[in-house]
Amino acid sequence: MRKVIGGKLHGIRVTESNLEYHGSITLDPEHCEAAGILPLEFVDIWNKNSGARISTYVILGHRGSRCCILNGAAARTCQPGDELIICSSIYVDGADIIDLNPAVLTFDAGNHVVERLRYSVSRDDAGRYQFAILDEAGAQLPVPLVSGAGRKRLG
């Protein structure tokens, strides 16, 4: 079995840190549902501002609140306004990777969803893996790559 991305909230901002609550991250149920993240599911959290990396479980806040609240010890790693990447994981047999299309949501500064993307893995005629990022309509977007040291981003 391989651990792969199940869903991702990319660029969501911390709305509150609550050191006195007994742990977890509180998220808007609408965001979780759209990304396929379940209540009580463990997620990895990467703070783009500080570089902190933590793991905790999800509890649901008020629907439509756009909240992202770090609770308990996790509150020490993130401050209101910090930009986070929150990623759930699933385990799959390697051959099943082509059946997945994990959702990736991107956010503006007010935690409104800006994009709803999907990751897609397929195989070409030679059996080699191909990776694509798809928009809501299923159109393929450029994959951001850097070719060689100091070169411009391609795509």
C-alpha positions as a Python dict, from the first residue, in 0.01 Angstrom:
ca = {
    (1, 'M'): (0, 0, 0),
    (2, 'R'): (114, 353, -77),
    (3, 'K'): (31, 669, 117),
    (4, 'V'): (-98, 935, -125),
    (5, 'I'): (-286, 1262, -111),
    (6, 'G'): (-656, 1230, -36),
    (7, 'G'): (-749, 1598, -52),
    (8, 'K'): (-587, 1936, 5),
    (9, 'L'): (-675, 2285, 128),
    (10, 'H'): (-399, 2503, -20),
    (11, 'G'): (-343, 2856, 105),
    (12, 'I'): (-617, 2863, 368),
    (13, 'R'): (-552, 3128, 635),
    (14, 'V'): (-559, 3073, 1011),
    (15, 'T'): (-855, 3264, 1156),
    (16, 'E'): (-784, 3192, 1524),
    (17, 'S'): (-547, 3004, 1760),
    (18, 'N'): (-700, 2862, 2075),
    (19, 'L'): (-433, 2735, 2313),
    (20, 'E'): (-689, 2648, 2583),
    (21, 'Y'): (-892, 2403, 2372),
    (22, 'H'): (-780, 2041, 2401),
    (23, 'G'): (-642, 1990, 2053),
    (24, 'S'): (-718, 1960, 1683),
    (25, 'I'): (-792, 2195, 1395),
    (26, 'T'): (-1142, 2335, 1346),
    (27, 'L'): (-1245, 2374, 981),
    (28, 'D'): (-1555, 2483, 791),
    (29, 'P'): (-1752, 2169, 693),
    (30, 'E'): (-1806, 2310, 342),
    (31, 'H'): (-1430, 2322, 283),
    (32, 'C'): (-1383, 1971, 424),
    (33, 'E'): (-1662, 1822, 215),
    (34, 'A'): (-1532, 1982, -104),
    (35, 'A'): (-1181, 1840, -40),
    (36, 'G'): (-1299, 1501, 84),
    (37, 'I'): (-1167, 1554, 438),
    (38, 'L'): (-1365, 1377, 711),
    (39, 'P'): (-1435, 1483, 1070),
    (40, 'L'): (-1180, 1325, 1309),
    (41, 'E'): (-947, 1248, 1017),
    (42, 'F'): (-579, 1312, 1079),
    (43, 'V'): (-427, 1573, 850),
    (44, 'D'): (-81, 1710, 792),
    (45, 'I'): (-50, 2087, 823),
    (46, 'W'): (232, 2288, 668),
    (47, 'N'): (264, 2654, 765),
    (48, 'K'): (386, 2854, 466),
    (49, 'N'): (481, 3148, 691),
    (50, 'S'): (691, 2970, 953),
    (51, 'G'): (773, 2636, 791),
    (52, 'A'): (618, 2449, 1086),
    (53, 'R'): (485, 2101, 1007),
    (54, 'I'): (235, 1931, 1236),
    (55, 'S'): (-25, 1657, 1234),
    (56, 'T'): (-360, 1673, 1412),
    (57, 'Y'): (-721, 1571, 1364),
    (58, 'V'): (-1012, 1767, 1217),
    (59, 'I'): (-1320, 1886, 1399),
    (60, 'L'): (-1596, 2072, 1222),
    (61, 'G'): (-1680, 2434, 1294),
    (62, 'H'): (-1983, 2629, 1179),
    (63, 'R'): (-2094, 2572, 820),
    (64, 'G'): (-2009, 2872, 602),
    (65, 'S'): (-1779, 3031, 864),
    (66, 'R'): (-1462, 2982, 653),
    (67, 'C'): (-1286, 2910, 985),
    (68, 'C'): (-942, 2759, 1028),
    (69, 'I'): (-870, 2742, 1401),
    (70, 'L'): (-564, 2573, 1550),
    (71, 'N'): (-639, 2434, 1895),
    (72, 'G'): (-431, 2315, 2190),
    (73, 'A'): (-61, 2254, 2123),
    (74, 'A'): (-115, 2316, 1750),
    (75, 'A'): (-202, 2678, 1837),
    (76, 'R'): (167, 2733, 1922),
    (77, 'T'): (265, 2662, 1560),
    (78, 'C'): (32, 2901, 1377),
    (79, 'Q'): (-84, 3259, 1419),
    (80, 'P'): (-397, 3422, 1277),
    (81, 'G'): (-327, 3521, 917),
    (82, 'D'): (-69, 3246, 855),
    (83, 'E'): (-118, 3066, 525),
    (84, 'L'): (-146, 2687, 554),
    (85, 'I'): (-151, 2379, 339),
    (86, 'I'): (-373, 2110, 494),
    (87, 'C'): (-348, 1766, 340),
    (88, 'S'): (-531, 1441, 409),
    (89, 'S'): (-379, 1108, 309),
    (90, 'I'): (-517, 775, 199),
    (91, 'Y'): (-357, 437, 140),
    (92, 'V'): (-400, 268, -195),
    (93, 'D'): (-250, -16, -387),
    (94, 'G'): (-8, 135, -640),
    (95, 'A'): (-215, 8, -933),
    (96, 'D'): (-519, 202, -805),
    (97, 'I'): (-350, 541, -829),
    (98, 'I'): (-509, 603, -1170),
    (99, 'D'): (-856, 572, -1016),
    (100, 'L'): (-797, 865, -780),
    (101, 'N'): (-874, 1228, -850),
    (102, 'P'): (-800, 1406, -521),
    (103, 'A'): (-954, 1750, -480),
    (104, 'V'): (-735, 2056, -423),
    (105, 'L'): (-898, 2379, -312),
    (106, 'T'): (-710, 2710, -324),
    (107, 'F'): (-813, 3013, -119),
    (108, 'D'): (-802, 3391, -113),
    (109, 'A'): (-711, 3594, 198),
    (110, 'G'): (-1071, 3569, 327),
    (111, 'N'): (-1077, 3188, 298),
    (112, 'H'): (-1311, 3195, 0),
    (113, 'V'): (-1246, 2912, -244),
    (114, 'V'): (-1071, 3051, -553),
    (115, 'E'): (-1011, 2727, -744),
    (116, 'R'): (-1138, 2371, -728),
    (117, 'L'): (-876, 2152, -889),
    (118, 'R'): (-818, 1779, -927),
    (119, 'Y'): (-495, 1583, -950),
    (120, 'S'): (-501, 1307, -1209),
    (121, 'V'): (-261, 1021, -1275),
    (122, 'S'): (-282, 811, -1590),
    (123, 'R'): (-58, 582, -1793),
    (124, 'D'): (56, 642, -2147),
    (125, 'D'): (71, 374, -2420),
    (126, 'A'): (413, 263, -2290),
    (127, 'G'): (278, 220, -1937),
    (128, 'R'): (458, 526, -1794),
    (129, 'Y'): (282, 742, -1538),
    (130, 'Q'): (151, 1080, -1648),
    (131, 'F'): (44, 1354, -1403),
    (132, 'A'): (-205, 1634, -1467),
    (133, 'I'): (-375, 1913, -1277),
    (134, 'L'): (-733, 1962, -1395),
    (135, 'D'): (-962, 2261, -1345),
    (136, 'E'): (-1334, 2237, -1264),
    (137, 'A'): (-1422, 2184, -1630),
    (138, 'G'): (-1164, 1906, -1663),
    (139, 'A'): (-921, 2113, -1870),
    (140, 'Q'): (-556, 2036, -1808),
    (141, 'L'): (-353, 2313, -1645),
    (142, 'P'): (23, 2360, -1671),
    (143, 'V'): (224, 2169, -1412),
    (144, 'P'): (473, 2412, -1254),
    (145, 'L'): (821, 2280, -1325),
    (146, 'V'): (1164, 2431, -1302),
    (147, 'S'): (1419, 2310, -1549),
    (148, 'G'): (1781, 2344, -1433),
    (149, 'A'): (1927, 2573, -1168),
    (150, 'G'): (1828, 2935, -1208),
    (151, 'R'): (1605, 2882, -1510),
    (152, 'K'): (1262, 3030, -1550),
    (153, 'R'): (952, 2837, -1454),
    (154, 'L'): (809, 2643, -1747),
    (155, 'G'): (443, 2614, -1839),
}
